[in-house]
Coordinates of C-alpha atoms in Angstrom, one line a residue:
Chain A
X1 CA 0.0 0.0 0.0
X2 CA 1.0 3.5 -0.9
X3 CA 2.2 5.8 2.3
X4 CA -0.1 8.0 1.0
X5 CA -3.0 5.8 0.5
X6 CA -2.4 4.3 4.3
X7 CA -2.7 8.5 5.5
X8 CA -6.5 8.3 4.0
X9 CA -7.4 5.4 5.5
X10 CA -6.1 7.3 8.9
X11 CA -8.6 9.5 8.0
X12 CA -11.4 7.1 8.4
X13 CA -10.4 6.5 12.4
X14 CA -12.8 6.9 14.8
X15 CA -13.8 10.6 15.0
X16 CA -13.8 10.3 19.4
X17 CA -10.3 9.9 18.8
X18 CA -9.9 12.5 16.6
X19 CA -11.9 14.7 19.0
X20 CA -10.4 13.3 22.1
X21 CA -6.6 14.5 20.4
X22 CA -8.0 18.1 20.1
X23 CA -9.3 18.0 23.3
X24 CA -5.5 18.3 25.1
X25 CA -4.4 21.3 25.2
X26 CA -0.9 22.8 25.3
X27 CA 0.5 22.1 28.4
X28 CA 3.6 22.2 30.6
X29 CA 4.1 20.0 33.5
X30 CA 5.1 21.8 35.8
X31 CA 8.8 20.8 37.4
X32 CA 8.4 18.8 40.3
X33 CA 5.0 18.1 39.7
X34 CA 4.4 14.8 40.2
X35 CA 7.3 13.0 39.3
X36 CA 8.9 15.0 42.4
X37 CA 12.0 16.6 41.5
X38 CA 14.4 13.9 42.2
X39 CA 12.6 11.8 39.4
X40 CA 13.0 14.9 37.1
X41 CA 16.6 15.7 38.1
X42 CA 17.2 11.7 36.9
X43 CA 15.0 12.6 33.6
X44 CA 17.2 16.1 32.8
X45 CA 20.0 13.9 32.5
X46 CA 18.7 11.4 30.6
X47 CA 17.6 13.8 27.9
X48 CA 20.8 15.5 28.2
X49 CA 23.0 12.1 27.7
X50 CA 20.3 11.8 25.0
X51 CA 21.1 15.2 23.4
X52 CA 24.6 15.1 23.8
X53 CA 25.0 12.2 21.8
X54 CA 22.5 13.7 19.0
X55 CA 24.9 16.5 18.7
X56 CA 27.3 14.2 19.0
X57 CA 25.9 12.1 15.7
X58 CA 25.6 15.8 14.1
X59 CA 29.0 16.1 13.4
X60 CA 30.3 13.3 11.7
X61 CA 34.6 12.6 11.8
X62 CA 36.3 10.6 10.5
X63 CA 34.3 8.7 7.8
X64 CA 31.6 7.9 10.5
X65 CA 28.6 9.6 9.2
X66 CA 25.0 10.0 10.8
X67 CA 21.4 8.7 9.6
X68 CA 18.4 10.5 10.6
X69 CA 16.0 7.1 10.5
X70 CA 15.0 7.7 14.1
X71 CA 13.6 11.3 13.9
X72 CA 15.0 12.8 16.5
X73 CA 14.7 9.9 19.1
X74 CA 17.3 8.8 20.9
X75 CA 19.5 6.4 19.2
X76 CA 18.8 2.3 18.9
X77 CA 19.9 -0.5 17.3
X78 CA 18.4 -4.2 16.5
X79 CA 20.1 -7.1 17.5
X80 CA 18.6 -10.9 17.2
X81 CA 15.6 -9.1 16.2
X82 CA 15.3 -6.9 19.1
X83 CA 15.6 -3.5 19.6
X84 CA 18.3 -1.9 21.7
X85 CA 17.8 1.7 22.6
X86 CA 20.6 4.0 24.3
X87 CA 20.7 3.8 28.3
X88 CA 18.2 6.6 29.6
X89 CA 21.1 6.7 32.9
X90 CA 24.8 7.5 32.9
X91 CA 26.6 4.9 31.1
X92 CA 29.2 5.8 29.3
X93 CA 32.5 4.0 30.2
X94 CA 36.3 4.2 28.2
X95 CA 36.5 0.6 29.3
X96 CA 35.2 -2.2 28.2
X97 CA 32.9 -3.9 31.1
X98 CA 34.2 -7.5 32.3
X99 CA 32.4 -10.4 29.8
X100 CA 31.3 -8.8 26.9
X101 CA 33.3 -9.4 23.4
X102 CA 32.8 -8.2 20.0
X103 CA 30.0 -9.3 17.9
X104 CA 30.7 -7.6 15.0
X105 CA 29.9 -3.8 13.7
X106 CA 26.4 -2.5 13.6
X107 CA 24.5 0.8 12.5
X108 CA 23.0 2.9 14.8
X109 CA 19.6 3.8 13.7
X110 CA 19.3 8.1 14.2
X111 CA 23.4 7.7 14.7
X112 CA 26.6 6.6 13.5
X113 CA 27.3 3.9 11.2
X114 CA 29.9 1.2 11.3
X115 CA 30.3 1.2 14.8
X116 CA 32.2 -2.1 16.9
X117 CA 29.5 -3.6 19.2
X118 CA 29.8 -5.9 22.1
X119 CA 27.7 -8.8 23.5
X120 CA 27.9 -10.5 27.0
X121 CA 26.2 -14.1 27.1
X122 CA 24.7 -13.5 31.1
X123 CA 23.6 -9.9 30.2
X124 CA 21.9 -10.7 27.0
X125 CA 19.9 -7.2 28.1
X126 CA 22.5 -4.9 27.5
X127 CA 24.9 -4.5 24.3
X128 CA 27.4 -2.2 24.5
X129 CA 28.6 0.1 21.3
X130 CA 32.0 1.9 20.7
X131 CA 31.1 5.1 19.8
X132 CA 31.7 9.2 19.6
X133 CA 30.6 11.1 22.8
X134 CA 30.6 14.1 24.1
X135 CA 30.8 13.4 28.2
X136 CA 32.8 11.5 30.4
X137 CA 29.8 9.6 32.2
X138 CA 30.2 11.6 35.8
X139 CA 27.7 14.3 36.8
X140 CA 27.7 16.7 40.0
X141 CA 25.3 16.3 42.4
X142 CA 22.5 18.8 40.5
X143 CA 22.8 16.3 37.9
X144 CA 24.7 18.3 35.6
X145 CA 27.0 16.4 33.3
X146 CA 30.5 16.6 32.7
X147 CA 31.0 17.8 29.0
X148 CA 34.2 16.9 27.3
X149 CA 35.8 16.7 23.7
X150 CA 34.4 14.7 21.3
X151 CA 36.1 11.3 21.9
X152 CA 35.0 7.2 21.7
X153 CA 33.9 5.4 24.2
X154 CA 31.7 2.3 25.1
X155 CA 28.4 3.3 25.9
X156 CA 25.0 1.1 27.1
X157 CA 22.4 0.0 25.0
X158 CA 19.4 -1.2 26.9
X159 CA 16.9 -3.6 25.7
X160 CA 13.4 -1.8 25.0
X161 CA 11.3 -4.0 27.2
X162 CA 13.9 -2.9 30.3
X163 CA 15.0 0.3 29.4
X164 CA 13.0 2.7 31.9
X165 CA 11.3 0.0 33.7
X166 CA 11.8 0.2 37.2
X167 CA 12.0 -3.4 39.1
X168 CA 11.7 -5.0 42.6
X169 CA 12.4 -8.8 42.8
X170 CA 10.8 -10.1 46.4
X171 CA 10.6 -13.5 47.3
X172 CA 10.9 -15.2 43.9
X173 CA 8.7 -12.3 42.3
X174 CA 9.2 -9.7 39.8
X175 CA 7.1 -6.3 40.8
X176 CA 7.3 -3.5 38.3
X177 CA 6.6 0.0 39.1
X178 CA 3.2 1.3 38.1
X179 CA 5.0 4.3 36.4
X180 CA 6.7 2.0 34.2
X181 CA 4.4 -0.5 33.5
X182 CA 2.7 -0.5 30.1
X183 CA -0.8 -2.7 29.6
X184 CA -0.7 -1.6 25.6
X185 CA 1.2 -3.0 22.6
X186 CA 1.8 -6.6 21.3
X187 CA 4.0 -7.0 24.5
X188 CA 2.8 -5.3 27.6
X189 CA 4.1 -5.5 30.7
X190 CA 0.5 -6.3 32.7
X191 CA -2.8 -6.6 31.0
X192 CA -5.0 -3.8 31.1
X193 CA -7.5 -5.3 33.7
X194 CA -4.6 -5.9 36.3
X195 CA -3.7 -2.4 36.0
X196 CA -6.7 -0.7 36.0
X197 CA -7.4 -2.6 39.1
X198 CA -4.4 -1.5 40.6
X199 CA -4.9 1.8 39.5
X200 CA -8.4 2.3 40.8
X201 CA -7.1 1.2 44.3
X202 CA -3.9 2.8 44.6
X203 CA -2.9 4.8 41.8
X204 CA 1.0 5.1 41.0
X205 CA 1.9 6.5 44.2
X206 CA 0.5 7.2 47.9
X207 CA 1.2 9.7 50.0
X208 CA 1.3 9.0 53.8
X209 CA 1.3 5.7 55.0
X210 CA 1.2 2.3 53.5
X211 CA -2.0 0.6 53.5
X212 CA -3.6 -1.9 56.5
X213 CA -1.8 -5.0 56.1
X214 CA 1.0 -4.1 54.5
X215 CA 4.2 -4.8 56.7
X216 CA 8.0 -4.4 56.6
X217 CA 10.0 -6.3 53.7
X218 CA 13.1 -4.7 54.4
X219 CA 15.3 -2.6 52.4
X220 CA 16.0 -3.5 48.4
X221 CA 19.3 -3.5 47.6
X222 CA 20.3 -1.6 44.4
X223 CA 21.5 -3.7 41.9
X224 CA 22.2 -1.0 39.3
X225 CA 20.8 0.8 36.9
X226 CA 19.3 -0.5 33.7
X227 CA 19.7 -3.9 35.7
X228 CA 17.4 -6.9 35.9
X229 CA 17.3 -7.1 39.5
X230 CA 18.2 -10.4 41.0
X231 CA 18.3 -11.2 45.2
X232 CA 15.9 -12.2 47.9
X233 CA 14.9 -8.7 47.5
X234 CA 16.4 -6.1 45.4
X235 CA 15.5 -3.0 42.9
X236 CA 17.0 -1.7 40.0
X237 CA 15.2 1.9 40.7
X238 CA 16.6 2.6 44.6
X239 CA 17.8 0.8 47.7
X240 CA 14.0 1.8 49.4
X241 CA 12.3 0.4 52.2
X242 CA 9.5 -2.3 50.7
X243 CA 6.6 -3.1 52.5
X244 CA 4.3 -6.2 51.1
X245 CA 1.2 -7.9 52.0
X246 CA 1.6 -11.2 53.4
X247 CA -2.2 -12.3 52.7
X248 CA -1.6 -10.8 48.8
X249 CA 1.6 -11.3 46.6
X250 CA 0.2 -8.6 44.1
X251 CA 1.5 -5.5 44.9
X252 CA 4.7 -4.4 46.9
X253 CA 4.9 -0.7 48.1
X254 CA 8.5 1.1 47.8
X255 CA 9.3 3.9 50.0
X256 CA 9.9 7.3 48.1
X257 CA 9.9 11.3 48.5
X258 CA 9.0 14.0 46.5
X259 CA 8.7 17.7 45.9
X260 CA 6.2 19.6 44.8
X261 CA 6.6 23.6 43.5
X262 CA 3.3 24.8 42.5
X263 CA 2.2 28.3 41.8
X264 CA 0.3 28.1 45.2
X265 CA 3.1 26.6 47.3
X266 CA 4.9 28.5 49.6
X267 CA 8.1 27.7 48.2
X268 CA 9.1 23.5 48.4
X269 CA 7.0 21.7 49.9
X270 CA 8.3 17.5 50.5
X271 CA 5.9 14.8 50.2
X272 CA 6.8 11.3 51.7
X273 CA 4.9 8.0 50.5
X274 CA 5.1 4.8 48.2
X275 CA 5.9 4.0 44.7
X276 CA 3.2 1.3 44.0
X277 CA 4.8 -1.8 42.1
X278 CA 2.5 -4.6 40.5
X279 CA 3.5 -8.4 40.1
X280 CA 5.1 -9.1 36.6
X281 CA 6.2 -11.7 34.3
X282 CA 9.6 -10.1 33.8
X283 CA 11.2 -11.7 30.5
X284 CA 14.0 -11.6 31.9
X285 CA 13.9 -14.1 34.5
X286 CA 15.0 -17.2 32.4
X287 CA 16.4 -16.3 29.6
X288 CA 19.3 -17.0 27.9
X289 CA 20.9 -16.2 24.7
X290 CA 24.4 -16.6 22.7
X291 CA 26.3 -14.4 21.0
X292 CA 25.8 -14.2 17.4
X293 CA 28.2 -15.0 14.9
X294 CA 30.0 -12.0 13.6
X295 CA 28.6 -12.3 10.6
X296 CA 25.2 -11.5 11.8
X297 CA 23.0 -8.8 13.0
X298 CA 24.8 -6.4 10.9
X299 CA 21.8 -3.5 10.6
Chain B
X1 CA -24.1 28.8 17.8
X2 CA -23.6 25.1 19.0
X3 CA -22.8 22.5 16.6
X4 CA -26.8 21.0 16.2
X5 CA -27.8 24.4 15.1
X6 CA -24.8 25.2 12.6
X7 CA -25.9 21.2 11.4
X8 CA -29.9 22.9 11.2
X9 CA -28.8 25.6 9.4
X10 CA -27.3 22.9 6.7
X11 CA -30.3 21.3 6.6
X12 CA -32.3 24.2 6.5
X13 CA -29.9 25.3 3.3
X14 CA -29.5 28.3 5.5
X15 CA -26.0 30.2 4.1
X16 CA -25.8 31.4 7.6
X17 CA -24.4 27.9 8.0
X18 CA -21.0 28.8 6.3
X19 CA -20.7 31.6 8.1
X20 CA -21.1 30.1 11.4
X21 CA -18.7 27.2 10.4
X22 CA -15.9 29.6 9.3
X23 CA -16.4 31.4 12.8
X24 CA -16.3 28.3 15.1
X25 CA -14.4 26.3 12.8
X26 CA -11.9 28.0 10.4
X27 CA -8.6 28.5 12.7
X28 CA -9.9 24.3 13.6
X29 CA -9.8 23.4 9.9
X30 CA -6.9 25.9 8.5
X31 CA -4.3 24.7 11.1
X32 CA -4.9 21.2 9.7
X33 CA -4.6 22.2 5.6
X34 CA -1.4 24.3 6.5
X35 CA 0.5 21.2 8.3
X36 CA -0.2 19.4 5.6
X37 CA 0.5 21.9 2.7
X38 CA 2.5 24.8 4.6
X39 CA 1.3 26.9 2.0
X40 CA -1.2 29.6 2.7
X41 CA -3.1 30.0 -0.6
X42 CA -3.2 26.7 -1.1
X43 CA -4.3 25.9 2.6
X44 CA -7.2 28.9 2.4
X45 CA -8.1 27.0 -0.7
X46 CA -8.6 23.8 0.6
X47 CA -10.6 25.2 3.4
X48 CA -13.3 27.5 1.5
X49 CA -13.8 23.7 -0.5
X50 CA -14.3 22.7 3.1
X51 CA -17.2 24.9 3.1
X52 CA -18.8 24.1 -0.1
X53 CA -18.2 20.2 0.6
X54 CA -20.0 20.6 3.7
X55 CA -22.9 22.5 2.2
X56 CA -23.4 19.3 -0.5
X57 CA -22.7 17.0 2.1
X58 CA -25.5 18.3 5.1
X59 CA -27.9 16.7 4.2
X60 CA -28.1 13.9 4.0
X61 CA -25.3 13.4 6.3
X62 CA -25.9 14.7 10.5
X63 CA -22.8 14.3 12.0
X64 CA -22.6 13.5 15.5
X65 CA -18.9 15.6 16.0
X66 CA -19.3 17.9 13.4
X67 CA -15.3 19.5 14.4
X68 CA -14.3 15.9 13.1
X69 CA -16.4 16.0 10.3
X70 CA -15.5 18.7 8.9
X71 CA -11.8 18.7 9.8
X72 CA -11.8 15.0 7.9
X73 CA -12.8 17.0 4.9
X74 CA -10.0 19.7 5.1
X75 CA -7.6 16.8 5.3
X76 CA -8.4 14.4 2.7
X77 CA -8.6 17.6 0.6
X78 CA -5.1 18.8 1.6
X79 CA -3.8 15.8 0.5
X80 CA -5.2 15.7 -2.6
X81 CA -4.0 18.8 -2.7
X82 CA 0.0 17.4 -1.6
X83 CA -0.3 15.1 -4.1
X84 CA -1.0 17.3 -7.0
X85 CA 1.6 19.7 -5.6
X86 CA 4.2 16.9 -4.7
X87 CA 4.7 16.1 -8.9
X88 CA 5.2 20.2 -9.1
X89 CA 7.4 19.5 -5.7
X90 CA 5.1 22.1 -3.8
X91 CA 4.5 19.7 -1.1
X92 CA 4.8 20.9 2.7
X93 CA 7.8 19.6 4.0
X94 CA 6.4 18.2 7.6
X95 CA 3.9 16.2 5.6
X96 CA 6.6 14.6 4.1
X97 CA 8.5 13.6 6.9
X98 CA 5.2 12.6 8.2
X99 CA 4.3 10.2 5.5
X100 CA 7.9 9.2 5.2
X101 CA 7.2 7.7 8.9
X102 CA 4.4 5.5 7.7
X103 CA 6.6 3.7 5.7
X104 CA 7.4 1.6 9.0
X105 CA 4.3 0.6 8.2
X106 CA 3.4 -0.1 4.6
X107 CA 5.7 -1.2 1.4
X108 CA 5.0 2.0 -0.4
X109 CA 4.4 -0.1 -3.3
X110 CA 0.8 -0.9 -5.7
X111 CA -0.2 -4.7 -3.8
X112 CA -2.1 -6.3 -6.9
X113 CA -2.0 -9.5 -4.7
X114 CA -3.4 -8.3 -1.8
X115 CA -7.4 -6.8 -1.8
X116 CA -7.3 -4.8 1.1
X117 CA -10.9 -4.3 3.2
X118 CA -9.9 -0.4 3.9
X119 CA -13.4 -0.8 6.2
X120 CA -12.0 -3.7 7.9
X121 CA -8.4 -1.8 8.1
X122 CA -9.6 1.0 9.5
X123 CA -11.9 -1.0 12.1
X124 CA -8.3 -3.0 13.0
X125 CA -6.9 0.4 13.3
X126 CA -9.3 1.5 15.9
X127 CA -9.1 -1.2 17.9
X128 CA -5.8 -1.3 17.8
X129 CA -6.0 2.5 19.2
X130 CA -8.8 1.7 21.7
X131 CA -5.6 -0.6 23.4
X132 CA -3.6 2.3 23.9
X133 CA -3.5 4.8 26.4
X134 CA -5.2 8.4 26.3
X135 CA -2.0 10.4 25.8
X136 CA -0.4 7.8 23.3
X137 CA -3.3 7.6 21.5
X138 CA -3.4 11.4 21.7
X139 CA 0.3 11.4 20.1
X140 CA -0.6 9.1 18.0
X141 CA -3.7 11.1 16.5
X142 CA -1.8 14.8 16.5
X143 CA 0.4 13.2 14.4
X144 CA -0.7 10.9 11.4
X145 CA -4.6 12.6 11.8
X146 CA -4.0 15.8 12.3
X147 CA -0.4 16.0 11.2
X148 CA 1.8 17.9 14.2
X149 CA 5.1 18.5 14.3
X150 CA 7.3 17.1 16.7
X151 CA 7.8 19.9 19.0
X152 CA 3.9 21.1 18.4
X153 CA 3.1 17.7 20.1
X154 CA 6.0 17.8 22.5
X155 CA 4.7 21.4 23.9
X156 CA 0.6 20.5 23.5
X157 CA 1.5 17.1 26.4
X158 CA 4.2 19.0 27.8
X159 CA 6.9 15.8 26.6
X160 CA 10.2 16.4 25.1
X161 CA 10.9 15.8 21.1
X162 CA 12.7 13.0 21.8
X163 CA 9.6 11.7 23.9
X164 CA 7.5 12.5 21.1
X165 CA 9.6 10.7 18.7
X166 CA 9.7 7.9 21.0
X167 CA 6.9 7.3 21.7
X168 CA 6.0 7.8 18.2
X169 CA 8.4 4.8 16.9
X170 CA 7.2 2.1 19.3
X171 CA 3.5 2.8 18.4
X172 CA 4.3 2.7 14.9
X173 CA 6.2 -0.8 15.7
X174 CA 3.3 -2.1 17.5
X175 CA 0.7 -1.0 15.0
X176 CA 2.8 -2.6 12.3
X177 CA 2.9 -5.8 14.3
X178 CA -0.9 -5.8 15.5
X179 CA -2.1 -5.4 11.7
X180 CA 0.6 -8.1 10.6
X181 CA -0.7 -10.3 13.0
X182 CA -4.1 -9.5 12.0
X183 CA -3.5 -10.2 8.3
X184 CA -2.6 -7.1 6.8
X185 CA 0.9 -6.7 5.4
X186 CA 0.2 -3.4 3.8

């Protein structure tokens, strides 16, 4: 079918939708609304990694030359049919981590071409990419990154259905956070009815205290970002306190903190409460893959 | 004037009725011809025929949401109009971009083997969209319906471009995949 042909058919979409999508108006959110600001510091440097390395793909040396396939989102590749997108954290390293080898040379997709990448058999998640940067991987405690001159390094790629996800592994279970979670999409994370539920009782957060019934877990351990977490109980977000349910393996609740700014505020105002994670089938938990041959999953 | 009484005056072959159309709805249906055709004359053009295909088309039709009624109109006559100015290379360059992103999702190519159901497409479509959540959907829509830019959608749900663009790619990957899986390879 002709591009063109496939826009008219768009045309013929439900008009709610079309109605719904005028119905949003132009909005900021306001900073530390309700992310909380430490969640926003964490996301102002992940879209600054993400620009540096844009500008970063924008000037092209030394016979490595960009392509503009992924419209201005941050870069990704595919490997063994799955889709590798850059780190959202700080990960950029001039060494090569412990157990990964080359796999060959891959194009990034909205980056540079022809680049040396790097598989590790027990972290079939991440793949890591030789490539021009523009920062050293270190940031001061506001969160603003050290900039440097253009040089290569090794830098993450995270697999898509990790990548921002935000784990807890209790007792055997995977819990996902319900900011994360996604119930669309061939592969979601939950179905829709399991998050709805969980959304009409909780939300993605509480404020205050955790509900009756819910005791003491202990505190996660961090196990690193972009990291499936792995431990009697551990998170890839923050070493939090966890609370569960003992009658009701569904839900665990995270200890967090946030800030609020609004226009009304006196100035800062702190919140304390709980992220609210939901039981998931994490992909993770079993599998295993090989390294390709070289001459393979060359995009 | 609320939309059943600008639909009336249609029926009642009032003229009124274009009048209070261009009022409520000209800046609605202009914004969509000029991100399609980024060209003014062209874009007034298309919606004054906006107008006049309304007038023949009330009655018989009574639309329910007439904004989406008539802003369908203004866009399937932009594009017509892109096409016709894309062989004279006139064609607004977001469009392009825009429809260069749909080829994640069709072969560009004429499929003599292949009878599509564009009904049935569109029905697959709109399930497909009923799956997705308010603000993707949203993305989704301000996009390929009403054709956005990047940053227009990135400012209207307060998101960064590369949010947008995002966002934007893994819908398009999962759409592909749904309709594939449905039978469609488009």
């Amino acid at each position: 079918m002709r591009k063109e042909d496939f826009a008219e058919v768009l045309g013929g979409i439900n008009e709610n939708y079309v109605k719904e999508a005028d119905t949003v108006k132009k909005v900021r959110k306001p900073f530390g609304g309700k992310w909380g600001a430490a969640a926003a510091c964490l996301c102002l440097m992940a879209l600054a990694v993400v620009l540096l390395f844009m500008q970063a793909t924008e000037a092209p040396q030394d016979g490595i030359s960009p392509e503009n396939d992924a419209c201005g989102g941050p870069p990704y590749i595919i490997v063994n049919d799955k889709t590798f997108i850059i780190s959202s954290h700080l990960s950029v390293t001039d060494e090569l981590p412990d157990g990964f080898v080359m796999a060959g040379n891959i194009n990034i997709i909205g980056g540079f071409k022809n680049c040396p990448y790097y598989l590790n058999p027990d972290t079939p998640e991440w793949v890591y990419v030789y490539h021009e940067v523009r920062i050293d991987g270190t940031a001061d405690s506001a969160g603003t990154l050290t900039s440097t001159p253009p040089h290569g390094a090794y830098v993450r790629y995270v697999d898509e259905r990790l990548r921002g996800k935000d784990l807890i592994c209790y007792n055997g279970n995977y819990y996902i956070s319900m900011w994360s979670a996604e119930y669309f999409g061939d592969n979601p994370d939950v179905t829709r009815e399991y998050y709805d539920e969980i959304d009409s009782l909780y939300g993605v957060r509480i404020e205050g205290t955790v509900p009756d019934g819910f005791v003491p877990a202990g505190t996660a351990e961090f196990t690193g970002n972009d990291t499936v977490p792995t431990g009697p109980l551990a998170s890839n977000a923050e070493a939090s306190a966890v609370y569960y349910d003992p009658n009701d393996p569904t839900v665990v609740f995270a200890e967090t903190h946030w800030f609020t700014a609004a226009a009304e505020e006196n100035g800062e105002t702190r919140h304390d409460g709980f992220n609210v994670y939901i039981l998931y089938d994490c992909p993770f938990r079993t599998e295993t893959e090989t390294i390709p041959s070289l001459d393979k999953n060359i995009q | 004037v609320d939309d059943a009484g600008i639909v009336q005056l249609y029926w009642d072959r009032d003229e009124q009725a274009i009048h209070a159309t261009a009022g409520k709805y000209g800046n609605y249906c202009t914004s969509i011809a000029k991100n399609i055709l980024e060209n003014k004359e062209d874009a007034e053009e298309c919606v004054n025929d906006t107008y006049l295909s309304a007038w023949n088309s009330m009655p018989p039709h009574r639309p329910s949401i007439l904004s989406a009624f008539l802003g369908k109109i203004t866009r399937n006559l932009s594009l017509n109009k892109y096409r016709h100015n894309t062989a004279d290379r006139r064609g607004g360059r977001e469009v392009t971009v825009v429809l260069d992103e749909l080829l994640d999702l069709v072969s560009d190519t004429d499929s003599v083997e292949q009878e599509i159901d564009c009904q049935e497409l569109i029905n697959t479509i709109n399930t497909f969209l009923s799956t997705l959540s308010a603000e993707k959907r949203g993305i989704f829509v301000r996009r390929y319906w009403y054709f956005d830019s990047i940053s227009e959608i990135a400012s209207r749900f307060g998101m960064t471009n590369n949010n947008v663009s995002v966002s934007l790619n893994r819908i398009r990957l999962k759409l592909h995949n749904y309709l594939l899986d449905r039978g469609f390879e488009l």
